[in-house]
Amino acid sequence: MAPTKTTNTGTSAAASTAGGTSAPARRRTAAGGGRPLVIVESPTKAGKIAGYLGNGYVVEASVGHIRDLPRNAADVPAEHKGASWARLGVDVDNAFEPLYVVSPDRKQQVSRLKQLVKDASEVYLATDEDREGEAIAWHLVDTLKPRVPVRRMVFHEITPEAIARAVANPRELDTALVDAQETRRILDRLYGYEVSPVLWKKVLPKLSAGRVQSVATRIVVERERERMAFRSADYWSLEGTFAVSDRRAGADEGEPTTVRARLVSVDDSRVATGRDFDPATGQVTGEVVHLDEAGARGLAARLEGRQVTVSRVDEKPYRRRPYAPFTTSTLQMEAGRKLGWSSAQVMRVAQRLYENGHITYMRTDSTNLSNEAINAARTQARQLYGDAYVPAEARRYAKKAKGAQEAHEAIRPAGDSFRTPGQLAGQLARDEFRLYELIWQRTIASQMADAVGQSVSIRLAGRSSTDEAVEFTASGRTITFPGFLRAYVESRDESPAGDDDPGSDDAERRLPRVERGQQLDTRELEAKGHTTTPPSRYTEPSLVSRLEELGIGRPSTYASIMQTIQDRGYVWKKGSALVPTFVAFAVVNLLEQHFAQLVDYDFTASLENELDEIAAGDLGRVDWLTEFYFGGEGRHAGGIAASGGLKSVIGQQLEEIDARGVNSIPLRATGPSGEPVVVRVGRYGPYLQVGGEDGPRVTLPEDLAPDELTEERVEELLAAPSGDRALGTDPESGLPVVVKAGRYGPYVTTVVPEGSKESPRTASLLSSMSPETVTLDDALTLLTLPRTVGTAPDGEEIQALNGRYGPYLKKGTDSRSLESEDRLFTVTLDEALAIFAQPKQRGRRAAAAPLKELGADPVTQGTITVREGRFGPYVTDGETNASLRKGDDVESITLERAAELLADRRANPSTRKKATKKAAAKKTTAKATTKTTAARKTTAKKATRKTTADSDAIPAS
């Protein structure tokens, strides 16, 4: 399957396999005296494995993927730049052949690997045992071209025993896995690069669409729509405390003597609870009794002093089986609930635990445990809790997800015997310890005995003083043997909706022993008021759960999906809740109205299933991609194929899209006189408009959640002093000049017409100015900035500018501060030259006191403080700084949120890119590779990026 077309990287043809694919040719040329070379992905993993293999092996890291599709037009080799398919990086007219280029930041490492391969006696490819790891291995062989034996070395934990077994039992490359990964990569590229330009033209520039990210965004938007349409309702309930007056013989000393019960019916009609109200109208539905405050209090008064009778007692045995060991998705969900972590943070910590040999591979959708792991868990459970807590038969968990690979294991502690968290405490950072403890507890609990007990439900009947028939109910649970609950209790996403729900699996509520017909005394009656609440917003754990429930995406991609929808500006966090932006509303509007199949849940899930069929070798890659992109009979790729394929659908729909329509989000709220209110997404952000095209506009605050745009809030925004004040007309351009309130302070700007390609001129107000008093003359003076002061003797132009940090002069890459803002308009060339002749002042002011102190960072133990910086408030532990994001504010930010921001910053440090001169065209193509196959029916095995779910969200422009 190796390419037959080559670039300077060089490739060679290889024989096709029976399955229509082929593996890189293996050449067995002796390399006298050389040592085996083991190639892994990460330096940490390399160091650990090198320690286990000893000096007889050379272990080196590829540092992730070494090749990928071109990121932008500049990456496309010169010989392909004129091709119609070059912008895609995939030759759609030639069996969907991908064009691969060596990543610029990997060229040095590729050169090093090539030298090591020359000196090696054989090569072991020890990349991860999944589709992506298999693809990385293929790329390594195809790029490095070893002339020695090549072996695929696989393992799912990094322990001495596992590495020894992997070296002793190598296998061949799995071409079906590589094929499946390449298909996903090509599919995501086609989707992202065809759909994203539609968003640029009809919504905003630089937006992106992705096969999974767009569906995930739709899920979040749909929940917000439900919240926006929600109408609350008030209702009342009645709870009573009833006493057992005659205790039965043999009752325990600790047995309760009262029971707390909830009113459920009046005169055989059920009493309304929150679920009985229509969320869209706030009206009660069905034949139920809707108690208001007067009704509830009145009924309580009429029941005062009355006895109730036990009408029914139901006792059932309670049994709860242990939870299955962790998969990637369940680990992300549970760590999100218990530890408050984002999916990305969970995967970062899990990656460190895996690479350091503490847990098994953390990207898995299997709940399977090896025999060795089962024995280790059962042995440790017996040692810690006793024989009674370990069942006679080992527990085996069937795979939960379609396509789960039983050859893989669930996430568990590494090794054939498990180390307790206490034994590893000295080796682990705090976050690593917390996650390891969670995984260890869950694994041990999975092999323990069931929790057993008794559940009881009691019905109490009575009559009021006016002969109303009432019925109360109470339920309880006692656990007689905790079993696995001694080791682990799973958390819940939300508090239970029903008052009688006992809560978590280990929660107990003990009721007194009563018999049918027994009389109980009424001790207390309490009327309680309630208001229905809209459905909760998704959090990262609950969104992952929803995606898994729908069969969309795969567990290994969920963390990157969560990060992508936030990085693209579609979703922001309010606490832990995911809030969609109005831009997300506009994008989802467009996709739903014109490309409904692309964001249809069933269609997206069916794509995942068909991609799994390709991985299993049951479906041809080229045939499937052809139907998806060009159309076909619709046997595969769902309705998109029957509709003519992605390319045709995009072309047909593009001109029919009403940009104004998709960018308009009607609100339920109305204006002061009942006028319709709509939110529009404009080129400068979302704004509120009342009463049609000519109605007043109000810019919306960035941290305003869509469901908070109630009638009261709309009225408040309209009544507030406008942040935009018209100053007059610019005589030079004829454009209106306004003063606005911006994120970094007030500024003046010219207002260009909607749809114009002209850029507005802007300038910040001087510190001596205010938005209320600034005049048109002031604004026109400000708009002369930056002012050209003159040209220095060396030919460099000197400009006077007003920046975020004050007035300054700029000469090429050099700059100098000015002592006052007035000098921006008066400084002369001679004065400027004199200022530049002085040495640059590099001193700093003394650090200002922190705005807030939050506590110790869980990773570094440094004190986290909130401080004011040049770019706004930020959090720091003394080593790492992280700016507050949209939705965060100084007053409400918590220690947990600050720790999350710092963890994200550590994982994604900013780097300065050095300016480089473009090489000649011949040199820029040196690392590019494209391919064809001899028979045009065979396909090649390549790779996709390691951690990106929809990595083609932003196409080359």
CSV table of C-alpha atoms in Angstrom, one decimal, residues 671-941:
chain,number,residue,atom,x,y,z
A,671,GLY,CA,-40.0,45.3,23.6
A,672,PRO,CA,-41.6,48.0,25.8
A,673,SER,CA,-44.6,48.3,23.4
A,674,GLY,CA,-44.8,44.6,22.6
A,675,GLU,CA,-42.4,44.8,19.6
A,676,PRO,CA,-40.6,41.6,18.5
A,677,VAL,CA,-37.1,41.3,19.8
A,678,VAL,CA,-34.3,39.4,18.0
A,679,VAL,CA,-30.7,38.8,18.7
A,680,ARG,CA,-28.6,39.1,15.6
A,681,VAL,CA,-25.0,38.0,15.1
A,682,GLY,CA,-23.1,40.8,13.3
A,683,ARG,CA,-19.5,41.2,12.3
A,684,TYR,CA,-18.7,42.9,15.6
A,685,GLY,CA,-20.6,40.4,17.8
A,686,PRO,CA,-24.2,39.7,18.8
A,687,TYR,CA,-26.6,42.6,19.4
A,688,LEU,CA,-30.2,43.0,20.4
A,689,GLN,CA,-32.6,44.6,18.0
A,690,VAL,CA,-36.2,45.7,18.8
A,691,GLY,CA,-39.0,46.2,16.3
A,692,GLY,CA,-37.5,45.3,12.9
A,693,GLU,CA,-34.6,46.5,10.8
A,694,ASP,CA,-34.9,50.2,11.8
A,695,GLY,CA,-35.4,49.5,15.5
A,696,PRO,CA,-32.9,50.4,18.3
A,697,ARG,CA,-29.9,48.1,18.8
A,698,VAL,CA,-28.1,47.2,21.9
A,699,THR,CA,-24.7,45.4,22.1
A,700,LEU,CA,-25.0,42.3,24.3
A,701,PRO,CA,-22.5,41.7,27.2
A,702,GLU,CA,-20.1,38.9,26.4
A,703,ASP,CA,-21.0,37.0,29.7
A,704,LEU,CA,-24.7,37.1,29.1
A,705,ALA,CA,-26.2,33.6,28.7
A,706,PRO,CA,-28.9,33.3,26.1
A,707,ASP,CA,-31.6,32.1,28.5
A,708,GLU,CA,-31.0,35.2,30.7
A,709,LEU,CA,-32.5,37.4,28.0
A,710,THR,CA,-35.9,37.6,29.7
A,711,GLU,CA,-38.4,40.4,29.2
A,712,GLU,CA,-37.0,42.2,32.3
A,713,ARG,CA,-33.4,41.9,31.1
A,714,VAL,CA,-34.3,43.2,27.6
A,715,GLU,CA,-36.0,46.1,29.2
A,716,GLU,CA,-33.0,46.8,31.4
A,717,LEU,CA,-30.6,46.6,28.5
A,718,LEU,CA,-32.7,49.0,26.4
A,719,ALA,CA,-33.1,51.4,29.3
A,720,ALA,CA,-29.4,51.5,30.2
A,721,PRO,CA,-27.3,54.3,28.9
A,722,SER,CA,-26.1,53.2,25.5
A,723,GLY,CA,-22.5,52.1,25.2
A,724,ASP,CA,-22.6,53.5,21.7
A,725,ARG,CA,-23.0,57.3,21.3
A,726,ALA,CA,-23.1,58.9,17.9
A,727,LEU,CA,-20.6,61.8,17.6
A,728,GLY,CA,-21.1,62.9,14.0
A,729,THR,CA,-19.8,62.2,10.6
A,730,ASP,CA,-16.2,61.8,9.4
A,731,PRO,CA,-15.8,64.5,6.8
A,732,GLU,CA,-13.1,62.5,5.0
A,733,SER,CA,-15.0,59.2,4.6
A,734,GLY,CA,-18.6,60.2,5.2
A,735,LEU,CA,-19.0,57.4,7.7
A,736,PRO,CA,-20.6,57.9,11.1
A,737,VAL,CA,-18.3,58.2,14.1
A,738,VAL,CA,-19.4,56.7,17.4
A,739,VAL,CA,-17.9,56.1,20.8
A,740,LYS,CA,-18.1,52.6,22.2
A,741,ALA,CA,-17.4,50.7,25.4
A,742,GLY,CA,-14.9,47.9,24.6
A,743,ARG,CA,-13.3,45.1,26.6
A,744,TYR,CA,-10.1,47.2,27.1
A,745,GLY,CA,-11.9,50.5,27.6
A,746,PRO,CA,-13.8,53.1,25.6
A,747,TYR,CA,-12.8,53.9,22.1
A,748,VAL,CA,-14.0,55.8,19.0
A,749,THR,CA,-14.7,54.1,15.7
A,750,THR,CA,-16.1,54.7,12.2
A,751,VAL,CA,-19.2,52.6,11.4
A,752,VAL,CA,-19.0,50.8,8.1
A,753,PRO,CA,-22.2,49.5,6.4
A,754,GLU,CA,-23.2,45.9,7.0
A,755,GLY,CA,-21.6,43.7,4.5
A,756,SER,CA,-18.9,46.2,3.6
A,757,LYS,CA,-15.4,44.9,3.1
A,758,GLU,CA,-13.9,48.2,4.4
A,759,SER,CA,-12.3,48.0,7.8
A,760,PRO,CA,-13.4,50.6,10.4
A,761,ARG,CA,-10.9,53.0,11.9
A,762,THR,CA,-10.6,52.8,15.7
A,763,ALA,CA,-8.7,54.6,18.4
A,764,SER,CA,-8.8,54.3,22.2
A,765,LEU,CA,-9.8,57.3,24.3
A,766,LEU,CA,-7.1,59.0,26.2
A,767,SER,CA,-7.1,58.7,30.0
A,768,SER,CA,-8.3,62.3,30.3
A,769,MET,CA,-11.3,61.7,28.1
A,770,SER,CA,-14.7,60.1,29.0
A,771,PRO,CA,-17.3,58.5,26.7
A,772,GLU,CA,-19.9,61.0,27.9
A,773,THR,CA,-18.0,64.1,27.1
A,774,VAL,CA,-15.8,63.2,24.1
A,775,THR,CA,-16.6,65.3,21.0
A,776,LEU,CA,-16.4,64.7,17.3
A,777,ASP,CA,-13.2,66.9,17.1
A,778,ASP,CA,-11.7,64.8,19.8
A,779,ALA,CA,-12.6,61.6,17.9
A,780,LEU,CA,-11.2,62.9,14.6
A,781,THR,CA,-8.0,63.8,16.4
A,782,LEU,CA,-7.7,60.3,17.9
A,783,LEU,CA,-8.4,58.7,14.5
A,784,THR,CA,-5.3,60.3,13.1
A,785,LEU,CA,-3.3,57.8,15.2
A,786,PRO,CA,-1.0,56.2,14.6
A,787,ARG,CA,0.8,59.4,13.6
A,788,THR,CA,3.8,59.3,11.4
A,789,VAL,CA,6.4,61.5,13.2
A,790,GLY,CA,9.0,61.2,10.4
A,791,THR,CA,11.8,59.1,9.0
A,792,ALA,CA,15.0,58.3,10.9
A,793,PRO,CA,18.4,58.6,9.2
A,794,ASP,CA,18.5,54.8,8.8
A,795,GLY,CA,15.3,54.9,6.7
A,796,GLU,CA,13.0,53.5,9.5
A,797,GLU,CA,9.7,55.3,9.9
A,798,ILE,CA,8.9,56.5,13.4
A,799,GLN,CA,5.3,56.5,14.5
A,800,ALA,CA,3.4,57.8,17.6
A,801,LEU,CA,0.8,55.3,18.9
A,802,ASN,CA,-1.6,55.0,21.8
A,803,GLY,CA,-1.5,51.4,23.1
A,804,ARG,CA,-3.2,49.5,25.9
A,805,TYR,CA,-0.3,50.4,28.2
A,806,GLY,CA,0.0,54.0,27.3
A,807,PRO,CA,1.5,56.3,24.6
A,808,TYR,CA,4.6,55.2,22.9
A,809,LEU,CA,6.9,55.7,19.8
A,810,LYS,CA,7.7,52.9,17.4
A,811,LYS,CA,10.6,52.5,15.1
A,812,GLY,CA,10.8,49.2,13.4
A,813,THR,CA,10.8,46.6,16.1
A,814,ASP,CA,12.0,49.1,18.7
A,815,SER,CA,9.7,51.1,20.9
A,816,ARG,CA,9.9,53.8,23.6
A,817,SER,CA,7.3,55.1,26.0
A,818,LEU,CA,6.1,58.7,25.9
A,819,GLU,CA,5.7,60.7,29.2
A,820,SER,CA,2.2,61.8,28.4
A,821,GLU,CA,-0.7,61.3,26.0
A,822,ASP,CA,-0.5,64.9,24.8
A,823,ARG,CA,2.9,64.1,23.3
A,824,LEU,CA,1.3,61.8,20.8
A,825,PHE,CA,0.3,64.8,18.8
A,826,THR,CA,3.2,67.2,19.5
A,827,VAL,CA,6.4,65.1,19.6
A,828,THR,CA,8.8,66.1,16.8
A,829,LEU,CA,11.2,64.0,14.8
A,830,ASP,CA,14.2,65.5,16.6
A,831,GLU,CA,12.6,64.8,20.0
A,832,ALA,CA,11.8,61.2,18.9
A,833,LEU,CA,15.4,60.6,17.7
A,834,ALA,CA,16.7,61.8,21.1
A,835,ILE,CA,14.3,59.5,22.9
A,836,PHE,CA,15.5,56.5,20.9
A,837,ALA,CA,19.1,57.5,21.5
A,838,GLN,CA,18.5,56.9,25.2
A,839,PRO,CA,19.0,53.3,26.6
A,840,LYS,CA,15.7,51.5,26.9
A,841,GLN,CA,14.3,51.4,30.5
A,842,ARG,CA,13.8,47.8,31.5
A,843,GLY,CA,12.9,48.3,35.1
A,844,ARG,CA,9.5,47.1,36.4
A,845,ARG,CA,7.1,48.5,38.9
A,846,ALA,CA,6.7,46.8,42.2
A,847,ALA,CA,4.1,44.0,42.0
A,848,ALA,CA,0.6,45.1,43.0
A,849,ALA,CA,-1.2,43.3,45.8
A,850,PRO,CA,-3.3,40.4,44.6
A,851,LEU,CA,-7.1,41.0,44.1
A,852,LYS,CA,-7.9,37.7,45.8
A,853,GLU,CA,-6.2,34.7,47.4
A,854,LEU,CA,-7.9,31.3,46.7
A,855,GLY,CA,-5.7,28.7,48.3
A,856,ALA,CA,-3.1,26.1,47.5
A,857,ASP,CA,-2.8,24.7,43.9
A,858,PRO,CA,-3.4,20.9,43.9
A,859,VAL,CA,-0.5,20.3,41.6
A,860,THR,CA,2.3,22.7,42.7
A,861,GLN,CA,1.0,23.5,46.2
A,862,GLY,CA,1.8,27.2,45.5
A,863,THR,CA,-0.7,29.7,46.7
A,864,ILE,CA,-3.2,30.7,43.9
A,865,THR,CA,-4.0,34.4,43.7
A,866,VAL,CA,-6.0,36.5,41.3
A,867,ARG,CA,-4.1,39.5,40.0
A,868,GLU,CA,-4.7,42.4,37.6
A,869,GLY,CA,-2.5,42.2,34.5
A,870,ARG,CA,-2.0,44.1,31.3
A,871,PHE,CA,-4.6,41.9,29.5
A,872,GLY,CA,-7.0,41.8,32.4
A,873,PRO,CA,-7.3,39.7,35.5
A,874,TYR,CA,-5.4,36.4,35.7
A,875,VAL,CA,-4.7,33.6,38.2
A,876,THR,CA,-1.2,32.5,39.2
A,877,ASP,CA,0.4,30.0,41.5
A,878,GLY,CA,3.8,31.9,41.3
A,879,GLU,CA,5.0,29.7,38.4
A,880,THR,CA,2.2,29.6,35.9
A,881,ASN,CA,-0.2,32.4,34.8
A,882,ALA,CA,-3.6,31.9,33.2
A,883,SER,CA,-6.0,34.6,32.1
A,884,LEU,CA,-9.6,34.5,33.3
A,885,ARG,CA,-11.9,33.4,30.4
A,886,LYS,CA,-15.3,34.4,29.3
A,887,GLY,CA,-17.7,33.6,32.1
A,888,ASP,CA,-15.1,33.9,34.8
A,889,ASP,CA,-15.0,36.9,37.1
A,890,VAL,CA,-12.8,38.0,40.0
A,891,GLU,CA,-15.5,37.9,42.6
A,892,SER,CA,-17.0,34.4,41.9
A,893,ILE,CA,-14.0,32.4,40.7
A,894,THR,CA,-13.3,29.3,42.8
A,895,LEU,CA,-10.1,27.5,43.7
A,896,GLU,CA,-11.2,24.5,41.6
A,897,ARG,CA,-11.8,26.7,38.5
A,898,ALA,CA,-8.5,28.5,39.0
A,899,ALA,CA,-6.7,25.2,39.3
A,900,GLU,CA,-8.4,24.0,36.0
A,901,LEU,CA,-7.2,27.2,34.2
A,902,LEU,CA,-3.7,26.7,35.4
A,903,ALA,CA,-3.7,23.0,34.4
A,904,ASP,CA,-4.9,23.9,30.9
A,905,ARG,CA,-2.1,26.6,30.7
A,906,ARG,CA,0.6,24.2,31.8
A,907,ALA,CA,-0.6,21.7,29.2
A,908,ASN,CA,-0.7,24.3,26.4
A,909,PRO,CA,2.2,26.7,27.1
A,910,SER,CA,2.5,29.6,24.6
A,911,THR,CA,5.6,29.6,22.4
A,912,ARG,CA,7.2,32.3,20.4
A,913,LYS,CA,7.6,31.4,16.8
A,914,LYS,CA,10.8,32.6,15.2
A,915,ALA,CA,10.5,34.4,11.9
A,916,THR,CA,11.8,32.3,9.0
A,917,LYS,CA,12.5,33.1,5.5
A,918,LYS,CA,10.6,31.1,2.9
A,919,ALA,CA,12.8,28.6,1.2
A,920,ALA,CA,12.8,28.1,-2.6
A,921,ALA,CA,10.0,26.1,-4.0
A,922,LYS,CA,12.3,23.1,-4.5
A,923,LYS,CA,13.1,23.0,-0.8
A,924,THR,CA,9.6,23.4,0.5
A,925,THR,CA,8.5,20.2,-1.2
A,926,ALA,CA,11.3,18.1,0.3
A,927,LYS,CA,9.1,16.5,3.0
A,928,ALA,CA,5.9,16.0,1.1
A,929,THR,CA,4.5,12.7,0.1
A,930,THR,CA,1.5,11.7,-2.0
A,931,LYS,CA,0.5,8.3,-3.3
A,932,THR,CA,-1.4,6.3,-5.8
A,933,THR,CA,-1.8,2.6,-6.0
A,934,ALA,CA,-1.0,0.3,-8.9
A,935,ALA,CA,-4.5,-1.0,-9.4
A,936,ARG,CA,-6.4,2.1,-8.3
A,937,LYS,CA,-8.5,-0.1,-6.0
A,938,THR,CA,-6.0,-0.5,-3.3
A,939,THR,CA,-5.6,2.1,-0.5
A,940,ALA,CA,-2.9,3.2,1.7
A,941,LYS,CA,-2.5,3.3,5.4
